[in-house]
Amino acid sequence: MDSSAHQNEPVMVPEIAEHTLVTKLLEMSESLLAVLDHERRVIAFNQQLLAKFKIKDPERQLSLRMGEIFQCRYLDPEKGCGNGPYCETCGAAIAIGLAAQSEEPVERICALSVENRESGEEKDFSLRVRCVMFQDEDRHYFLVFLQDITRQELWFTFERFFFHDFTNLCTGLISTGELLSFRYPQDPWVQRLNNLLNHLMSELQMQRRFVQDGSGNFTPSFAPVDVKKLIGTIKKLYGPRCRQEKKTLTCRILSEVDSFVSDETILLRILTNLLTNALEASRSGEEIRLEVEKQNDKLVFSVRNQAEIPEPVKRRIFQRHFSTKPGEGRGLGLFSSKVFAREFLQATLSYHSTPAEGTRFSLSVPLGLKPSG
């Protein structure tokens, strides 16, 4: 047997070795996997589980329960794993207990605190435990799959802290900006500051909705969008920058459409991304145009600038991670805009670029959608 095969060889009692399918599953599974007998004692585990919990002398660990093998901090030394006061709320114990009463797999989250008795080191894990019972003649066993989600749970916690603290910070900044507006009502920089702060809060709230959804089934919030107000917001956001860079922003509403239904925050995110790209591609003295026009059952937002996109770049314009700008974390702007348009607004994003006409990105948003709820 070669060394790689030996490294994947599970540790098990002889009765499990007779089950070819279970043995192969133990060898091939990338998950942390254990097999328990009817008394919830571990009679087999794979190498991935041994490595994760740094289990020494694995053969001597067979016939112990999971909490005893993992050196659970809350293990009752007299009653054993599964019978102590903390075990009533143990996700693994609950999953195994419910699986014994069901033919279906049972999944629970287990908060495991491990205490190494030799080194005194303590470590906390968050494990997704999935358990299913199977029978062989008059005996039954449990297959227990473990997934370490400690880092994900920690990341989710940090995200919640971030959104909570950053929202409070933005609220304080917006309140300060409003006080400045009372004192300096005509100051253009105070007005720009307030516009940017309100836009920042909208972006933050949208990101929070994405994160809190977590299931991949994010639902946009459709509501009436006032076309003139939307264009006015964009002018306030980009007017000062255009003047500073000596570029011209021209906004035109070419069709009589007062309002339409969409998710305004996502729509504004896409348009600001397109306008930012157009500004960065334009030289001093050039014009950027934003036009809104009804075309059949669509409302088309067109962002134009005078520069042509180079031919090699055109072929990869919407490709994820592709960017002409240096540095890491690039190449998500146009990619995310196209995905957001398609997945959340039921819209399409396309472009046309020639030396004579420059570059035009067109966002076609459907008319006739109904508000959410």
CSV table of C-alpha atoms in Angstrom, one decimal:
chain,number,residue,atom,x,y,z
A,1,MET,CA,0.0,0.0,0.0
A,2,ASP,CA,1.4,3.4,-0.9
A,3,SER,CA,1.9,6.2,1.7
A,4,SER,CA,-1.0,8.3,0.5
A,5,ALA,CA,-3.4,5.4,0.8
A,6,HIS,CA,-2.0,4.7,4.3
A,7,GLN,CA,-2.6,8.3,5.3
A,8,ASN,CA,-6.3,8.1,4.4
A,9,GLU,CA,-6.8,4.8,6.2
A,10,PRO,CA,-9.5,5.2,8.9
A,11,VAL,CA,-9.3,3.8,12.4
A,12,MET,CA,-12.1,1.4,13.2
A,13,VAL,CA,-13.1,-1.7,15.1
A,14,PRO,CA,-13.2,-5.0,13.2
A,15,GLU,CA,-17.1,-5.1,12.9
A,16,ILE,CA,-17.1,-1.9,10.9
A,17,ALA,CA,-14.2,-3.1,8.7
A,18,GLU,CA,-16.7,-5.7,7.3
A,19,HIS,CA,-18.9,-2.9,5.9
A,20,THR,CA,-17.2,-2.0,2.6
A,21,LEU,CA,-19.4,1.0,1.8
A,22,VAL,CA,-18.8,2.6,5.2
A,23,THR,CA,-15.1,1.9,5.0
A,24,LYS,CA,-14.9,3.6,1.6
A,25,LEU,CA,-16.9,6.5,2.9
A,26,LEU,CA,-14.4,6.9,5.8
A,27,GLU,CA,-11.5,6.8,3.4
A,28,MET,CA,-12.8,9.2,0.7
A,29,SER,CA,-14.8,11.7,2.7
A,30,GLU,CA,-13.2,15.2,3.1
A,31,SER,CA,-15.5,15.8,6.0
A,32,LEU,CA,-14.8,15.0,9.6
A,33,LEU,CA,-16.5,11.6,9.9
A,34,ALA,CA,-17.1,9.2,12.8
A,35,VAL,CA,-19.2,6.0,13.2
A,36,LEU,CA,-21.0,5.4,16.5
A,37,ASP,CA,-22.6,2.2,17.9
A,38,HIS,CA,-26.0,2.0,19.5
A,39,GLU,CA,-24.5,3.2,22.8
A,40,ARG,CA,-23.1,6.3,21.1
A,41,ARG,CA,-19.5,5.0,21.4
A,42,VAL,CA,-17.1,5.9,18.6
A,43,ILE,CA,-16.1,2.7,16.7
A,44,ALA,CA,-14.5,4.4,13.7
A,45,PHE,CA,-13.2,7.8,12.5
A,46,ASN,CA,-11.3,9.1,9.5
A,47,GLN,CA,-7.9,10.7,9.4
A,48,GLN,CA,-9.4,14.2,8.8
A,49,LEU,CA,-11.1,14.0,12.2
A,50,LEU,CA,-7.9,12.8,13.9
A,51,ALA,CA,-5.9,15.7,12.4
A,52,LYS,CA,-8.5,18.4,13.2
A,53,PHE,CA,-8.6,17.5,16.9
A,54,LYS,CA,-5.0,16.2,17.2
A,55,ILE,CA,-6.1,12.9,18.6
A,56,LYS,CA,-3.2,10.8,19.8
A,57,ASP,CA,-3.2,7.0,20.1
A,58,PRO,CA,-6.4,6.7,18.0
A,59,GLU,CA,-6.8,3.0,18.6
A,60,ARG,CA,-7.0,3.6,22.3
A,61,GLN,CA,-9.8,6.1,21.7
A,62,LEU,CA,-12.1,3.6,20.1
A,63,SER,CA,-15.2,2.7,22.2
A,64,LEU,CA,-15.1,6.1,23.9
A,65,ARG,CA,-17.8,8.7,23.4
A,66,MET,CA,-17.1,11.8,21.3
A,67,GLY,CA,-16.9,14.2,24.2
A,68,GLU,CA,-14.3,12.0,25.9
A,69,ILE,CA,-12.2,11.7,22.7
A,70,PHE,CA,-12.4,15.5,22.1
A,71,GLN,CA,-11.7,16.2,25.8
A,72,CYS,CA,-14.8,18.4,26.1
A,73,ARG,CA,-14.4,21.0,28.8
A,74,TYR,CA,-17.9,20.3,30.1
A,75,LEU,CA,-17.7,16.5,30.3
A,76,ASP,CA,-19.0,15.1,33.5
A,77,PRO,CA,-16.3,12.8,34.8
A,78,GLU,CA,-18.7,10.6,36.7
A,79,LYS,CA,-21.7,10.4,34.4
A,80,GLY,CA,-19.8,10.5,31.1
A,81,CYS,CA,-20.4,12.1,27.8
A,82,GLY,CA,-24.1,12.5,27.0
A,83,ASN,CA,-25.4,12.3,30.6
A,84,GLY,CA,-24.1,15.4,32.3
A,85,PRO,CA,-26.0,18.7,32.9
A,86,TYR,CA,-24.4,20.5,30.0
A,87,CYS,CA,-25.3,17.6,27.6
A,88,GLU,CA,-28.9,18.7,27.5
A,89,THR,CA,-28.0,21.6,25.3
A,90,CYS,CA,-25.2,20.0,23.3
A,91,GLY,CA,-25.9,20.2,19.6
A,92,ALA,CA,-24.1,16.9,18.9
A,93,ALA,CA,-26.0,15.0,21.6
A,94,ILE,CA,-29.3,16.4,20.4
A,95,ALA,CA,-28.6,15.5,16.8
A,96,ILE,CA,-27.7,11.9,17.7
A,97,GLY,CA,-30.7,11.5,20.0
A,98,LEU,CA,-33.1,12.8,17.3
A,99,ALA,CA,-31.5,10.6,14.6
A,100,ALA,CA,-32.2,7.6,16.7
A,101,GLN,CA,-35.9,8.4,16.4
A,102,SER,CA,-35.9,9.2,12.8
A,103,GLU,CA,-35.0,7.7,9.4
A,104,GLU,CA,-34.0,11.2,8.2
A,105,PRO,CA,-30.6,13.0,8.7
A,106,VAL,CA,-30.6,15.5,11.6
A,107,GLU,CA,-28.5,18.6,11.7
A,108,ARG,CA,-27.6,20.8,14.7
A,109,ILE,CA,-24.9,23.3,15.6
A,110,CYS,CA,-22.6,22.2,18.4
A,111,ALA,CA,-20.6,24.7,20.5
A,112,LEU,CA,-17.6,22.6,21.6
A,113,SER,CA,-15.0,23.8,24.2
A,114,VAL,CA,-11.9,21.6,24.2
A,115,GLU,CA,-9.5,21.5,27.1
A,116,ASN,CA,-6.1,19.8,26.6
A,117,ARG,CA,-5.4,18.1,29.9
A,118,GLU,CA,-1.7,17.9,29.2
A,119,SER,CA,-0.9,21.4,28.0
A,120,GLY,CA,-3.9,23.2,29.6
A,121,GLU,CA,-4.7,24.8,26.2
A,122,GLU,CA,-8.3,25.7,25.7
A,123,LYS,CA,-10.0,26.1,22.3
A,124,ASP,CA,-13.5,26.8,21.2
A,125,PHE,CA,-15.1,25.2,18.1
A,126,SER,CA,-18.4,25.8,16.3
A,127,LEU,CA,-19.3,22.5,14.5
A,128,ARG,CA,-22.1,21.7,12.2
A,129,VAL,CA,-23.1,18.2,13.1
A,130,ARG,CA,-25.1,16.0,10.7
A,131,CYS,CA,-26.2,12.6,12.0
A,132,VAL,CA,-28.0,9.7,10.3
A,133,MET,CA,-28.8,6.2,11.7
A,134,PHE,CA,-28.3,3.0,9.7
A,135,GLN,CA,-29.0,-0.6,10.6
A,136,ASP,CA,-27.3,-3.9,10.0
A,137,GLU,CA,-29.5,-6.8,11.0
A,138,ASP,CA,-30.4,-6.3,14.6
A,139,ARG,CA,-27.8,-3.6,15.3
A,140,HIS,CA,-27.9,0.1,14.5
A,141,TYR,CA,-25.2,2.6,14.0
A,142,PHE,CA,-24.8,6.4,13.6
A,143,LEU,CA,-22.9,8.2,10.8
A,144,VAL,CA,-21.8,11.5,12.2
A,145,PHE,CA,-20.5,14.2,9.8
A,146,LEU,CA,-18.8,17.2,11.4
A,147,GLN,CA,-18.0,20.5,9.7
A,148,ASP,CA,-15.8,23.1,11.4
A,149,ILE,CA,-17.6,26.4,10.9
A,150,THR,CA,-15.7,28.3,13.6
A,151,ARG,CA,-14.1,30.8,11.3
A,152,GLN,CA,-17.5,31.5,9.5
A,153,GLU,CA,-19.2,32.0,12.8
A,154,LEU,CA,-16.5,34.3,14.0
A,155,TRP,CA,-16.7,36.3,10.7
A,156,PHE,CA,-20.5,36.6,11.1
A,157,THR,CA,-20.0,38.0,14.6
A,158,PHE,CA,-17.5,40.5,13.4
A,159,GLU,CA,-19.8,41.5,10.6
A,160,ARG,CA,-22.7,42.1,13.0
A,161,PHE,CA,-20.4,44.2,15.3
A,162,PHE,CA,-19.1,46.1,12.2
A,163,PHE,CA,-22.6,47.0,10.9
A,164,HIS,CA,-23.9,47.9,14.3
A,165,ASP,CA,-20.9,50.2,15.2
A,166,PHE,CA,-20.6,51.7,11.7
A,167,THR,CA,-24.3,52.4,11.5
A,168,ASN,CA,-24.1,54.3,14.8
A,169,LEU,CA,-21.1,56.2,13.4
A,170,CYS,CA,-22.9,57.1,10.2
A,171,THR,CA,-26.0,58.2,12.2
A,172,GLY,CA,-23.8,60.5,14.2
A,173,LEU,CA,-22.1,62.0,11.1
A,174,ILE,CA,-25.5,62.6,9.4
A,175,SER,CA,-26.8,64.4,12.5
A,176,THR,CA,-23.6,66.5,12.5
A,177,GLY,CA,-24.1,67.3,8.8
A,178,GLU,CA,-27.7,68.3,9.4
A,179,LEU,CA,-26.6,70.7,12.1
A,180,LEU,CA,-24.0,72.2,9.7
A,181,SER,CA,-26.7,72.7,7.1
A,182,PHE,CA,-28.7,74.8,9.6
A,183,ARG,CA,-25.7,77.0,10.2
A,184,TYR,CA,-24.4,77.1,6.6
A,185,PRO,CA,-27.5,76.4,4.4
A,186,GLN,CA,-25.9,77.7,1.2
A,187,ASP,CA,-22.5,76.2,1.5
A,188,PRO,CA,-22.0,73.7,-1.4
A,189,TRP,CA,-19.5,71.7,0.5
A,190,VAL,CA,-21.8,71.1,3.4
A,191,GLN,CA,-24.5,70.1,0.9
A,192,ARG,CA,-22.1,67.7,-0.8
A,193,LEU,CA,-21.1,66.3,2.6
A,194,ASN,CA,-24.7,65.5,3.5
A,195,ASN,CA,-25.4,63.9,0.1
A,196,LEU,CA,-22.3,61.7,0.5
A,197,LEU,CA,-23.3,60.7,4.0
A,198,ASN,CA,-26.8,59.8,3.0
A,199,HIS,CA,-25.5,57.8,0.1
A,200,LEU,CA,-23.0,56.0,2.4
A,201,MET,CA,-25.9,55.1,4.8
A,202,SER,CA,-27.9,53.7,1.9
A,203,GLU,CA,-24.9,51.6,0.7
A,204,LEU,CA,-24.4,50.3,4.3
A,205,GLN,CA,-28.0,49.3,4.7
A,206,MET,CA,-27.9,47.4,1.4
A,207,GLN,CA,-24.7,45.6,2.3
A,208,ARG,CA,-26.3,44.7,5.7
A,209,ARG,CA,-29.3,43.2,3.8
A,210,PHE,CA,-27.0,41.1,1.7
A,211,VAL,CA,-25.1,39.8,4.7
A,212,GLN,CA,-28.2,39.2,6.9
A,213,ASP,CA,-29.9,37.2,4.2
A,214,GLY,CA,-27.0,34.6,4.1
A,215,SER,CA,-29.0,32.1,2.2
A,216,GLY,CA,-28.2,33.3,-1.3
A,217,ASN,CA,-31.9,34.2,-1.8
A,218,PHE,CA,-31.6,37.9,-1.3
A,219,THR,CA,-34.9,39.6,-2.0
A,220,PRO,CA,-34.8,43.2,-3.4
A,221,SER,CA,-37.1,45.8,-2.0
A,222,PHE,CA,-39.2,47.1,-4.8
A,223,ALA,CA,-40.9,50.5,-4.4
A,224,PRO,CA,-41.8,53.5,-6.6
A,225,VAL,CA,-38.7,55.4,-7.8
A,226,ASP,CA,-39.1,59.1,-8.7
A,227,VAL,CA,-37.1,59.6,-11.9
A,228,LYS,CA,-36.4,63.3,-11.4
A,229,LYS,CA,-35.4,62.8,-7.7
A,230,LEU,CA,-33.1,60.0,-8.7
A,231,ILE,CA,-31.4,62.1,-11.3
A,232,GLY,CA,-31.2,65.0,-8.8
A,233,THR,CA,-29.4,62.7,-6.3
A,234,ILE,CA,-26.9,61.7,-8.9
A,235,LYS,CA,-26.2,65.4,-9.8
A,236,LYS,CA,-25.6,66.2,-6.2
A,237,LEU,CA,-23.2,63.2,-5.8
A,238,TYR,CA,-21.2,63.9,-9.0
A,239,GLY,CA,-21.6,67.6,-9.7
A,240,PRO,CA,-18.9,68.8,-7.3
A,241,ARG,CA,-16.4,66.1,-8.5
A,242,CYS,CA,-17.0,67.0,-12.1
A,243,ARG,CA,-16.4,70.7,-11.5
A,244,GLN,CA,-13.2,69.9,-9.5
A,245,GLU,CA,-11.9,67.7,-12.3
A,246,LYS,CA,-13.1,70.2,-15.0
A,247,LYS,CA,-15.4,67.7,-16.6
A,248,THR,CA,-19.0,68.1,-17.6
A,249,LEU,CA,-21.9,66.0,-16.4
A,250,THR,CA,-25.1,66.3,-18.5
A,251,CYS,CA,-28.2,64.6,-17.3
A,252,ARG,CA,-31.3,64.4,-19.5
A,253,ILE,CA,-34.7,62.7,-19.2
A,254,LEU,CA,-35.8,62.0,-22.8
A,255,SER,CA,-39.2,60.4,-22.1
A,256,GLU,CA,-42.1,61.4,-19.9
A,257,VAL,CA,-41.8,58.9,-17.1
A,258,ASP,CA,-42.5,60.2,-13.7
A,259,SER,CA,-41.8,57.1,-11.7
A,260,PHE,CA,-41.3,53.3,-12.0
A,261,VAL,CA,-40.9,50.4,-9.5
A,262,SER,CA,-37.5,49.1,-8.7
A,263,ASP,CA,-35.0,48.7,-5.8
A,264,GLU,CA,-33.6,52.3,-5.7
A,265,THR,CA,-30.6,51.5,-3.6
A,266,ILE,CA,-29.4,48.7,-6.0
A,267,LEU,CA,-30.2,50.8,-9.0
A,268,LEU,CA,-28.3,53.8,-7.6
A,269,ARG,CA,-25.3,51.5,-6.9
A,270,ILE,CA,-25.2,50.3,-10.5
A,271,LEU,CA,-25.5,53.8,-11.9
A,272,THR,CA,-22.9,55.3,-9.6
A,273,ASN,CA,-20.5,52.5,-10.6
A,274,LEU,CA,-21.0,53.2,-14.3
A,275,LEU,CA,-20.6,57.0,-13.7
A,276,THR,CA,-17.4,56.5,-11.7
A,277,ASN,CA,-15.9,54.4,-14.5
A,278,ALA,CA,-17.0,57.0,-17.1
A,279,LEU,CA,-15.4,59.8,-15.1
A,280,GLU,CA,-12.1,57.8,-14.6
A,281,ALA,CA,-12.0,57.2,-18.4
A,282,SER,CA,-12.6,60.9,-19.3
A,283,ARG,CA,-10.0,63.6,-19.6
A,284,SER,CA,-10.3,67.2,-18.4
A,285,GLY,CA,-12.8,69.1,-20.6
A,286,GLU,CA,-14.7,66.1,-21.7
A,287,GLU,CA,-18.4,65.4,-21.2
A,288,ILE,CA,-20.1,62.5,-19.4
A,289,ARG,CA,-23.8,62.0,-20.2
A,290,LEU,CA,-26.6,60.3,-18.3
A,291,GLU,CA,-29.8,59.8,-20.3
A,292,VAL,CA,-33.1,58.2,-19.4
A,293,GLU,CA,-35.4,57.0,-22.1
A,294,LYS,CA,-38.4,54.8,-22.3
A,295,GLN,CA,-38.0,52.0,-24.9
A,296,ASN,CA,-41.1,49.8,-25.2
A,297,ASP,CA,-41.6,48.2,-21.8
A,298,LYS,CA,-38.1,49.2,-20.5
A,299,LEU,CA,-36.7,52.3,-19.0
A,300,VAL,CA,-33.1,52.6,-20.3
A,301,PHE,CA,-30.4,54.5,-18.4
A,302,SER,CA,-27.4,55.3,-20.6
A,303,VAL,CA,-24.1,56.4,-19.3
A,304,ARG,CA,-21.8,57.8,-22.1
A,305,ASN,CA,-18.3,59.1,-22.2
A,306,GLN,CA,-16.1,60.1,-25.2
A,307,ALA,CA,-13.3,57.5,-24.8
A,308,GLU,CA,-13.4,54.1,-26.6
A,309,ILE,CA,-12.7,50.9,-24.6
A,310,PRO,CA,-9.5,49.3,-26.0
A,311,GLU,CA,-10.2,46.2,-28.0
A,312,PRO,CA,-8.4,43.7,-25.7
A,313,VAL,CA,-10.4,45.0,-22.8
A,314,LYS,CA,-13.7,44.7,-24.5
A,315,ARG,CA,-13.5,41.0,-24.7
A,316,ARG,CA,-13.3,40.7,-20.9
A,317,ILE,CA,-15.3,43.8,-19.8
A,318,PHE,CA,-17.7,41.9,-17.5
A,319,GLN,CA,-15.3,39.2,-16.4
A,320,ARG,CA,-15.0,38.8,-12.7
A,321,HIS,CA,-11.6,39.8,-11.2
A,322,PHE,CA,-10.5,41.4,-14.5
A,323,SER,CA,-9.3,45.0,-14.2
A,324,THR,CA,-7.0,47.4,-16.0
A,325,LYS,CA,-6.2,49.0,-12.6
A,326,PRO,CA,-3.3,47.8,-10.5
A,327,GLY,CA,-3.6,46.2,-7.1
A,328,GLU,CA,-5.6,43.4,-5.5
A,329,GLY,CA,-9.4,43.4,-4.9
A,330,ARG,CA,-10.2,44.8,-8.4
A,331,GLY,CA,-12.4,43.7,-11.2
A,332,LEU,CA,-15.7,43.5,-9.3
A,333,GLY,CA,-17.4,46.7,-10.2
A,334,LEU,CA,-18.8,45.9,-13.7
A,335,PHE,CA,-19.1,42.3,-12.9
A,336,SER,CA,-21.2,43.0,-9.8
A,337,SER,CA,-23.2,45.6,-11.6
A,338,LYS,CA,-24.2,43.1,-14.3
A,339,VAL,CA,-25.0,40.4,-11.7
A,340,PHE,CA,-27.1,42.8,-9.6
A,341,ALA,CA,-29.0,44.0,-12.6
A,342,ARG,CA,-29.8,40.5,-13.8
A,343,GLU,CA,-30.5,38.8,-10.4
A,344,PHE,CA,-32.1,41.6,-8.4
A,345,LEU,CA,-33.6,44.2,-10.8
A,346,GLN,CA,-34.7,41.8,-13.6
A,347,ALA,CA,-32.7,44.2,-15.8
A,348,THR,CA,-29.9,43.9,-18.4
A,349,LEU,CA,-26.6,45.7,-18.6
A,350,SER,CA,-24.8,46.1,-22.0
A,351,TYR,CA,-22.3,48.3,-23.7
A,352,HIS,CA,-21.3,49.7,-27.1
A,353,SER,CA,-17.9,51.3,-27.7
A,354,THR,CA,-16.5,52.7,-31.0
A,355,PRO,CA,-13.8,55.4,-31.8
A,356,ALA,CA,-16.4,57.7,-33.3
A,357,GLU,CA,-19.1,57.4,-30.6
A,358,GLY,CA,-17.1,56.7,-27.5
A,359,THR,CA,-18.5,54.3,-24.9
A,360,ARG,CA,-22.1,53.8,-23.8
A,361,PHE,CA,-23.3,51.5,-21.0
A,362,SER,CA,-27.0,50.9,-21.1
A,363,LEU,CA,-29.0,49.6,-18.1
A,364,SER,CA,-32.5,48.4,-19.2
A,365,VAL,CA,-34.9,48.3,-16.3
A,366,PRO,CA,-38.3,46.7,-16.8
A,367,LEU,CA,-41.5,48.8,-16.3
A,368,GLY,CA,-44.6,47.4,-14.8
A,369,LEU,CA,-43.1,45.7,-11.7
A,370,LYS,CA,-45.1,45.6,-8.5
A,371,PRO,CA,-43.9,47.0,-5.2
A,372,SER,CA,-42.7,44.5,-2.6
A,373,GLY,CA,-45.2,43.2,-0.1
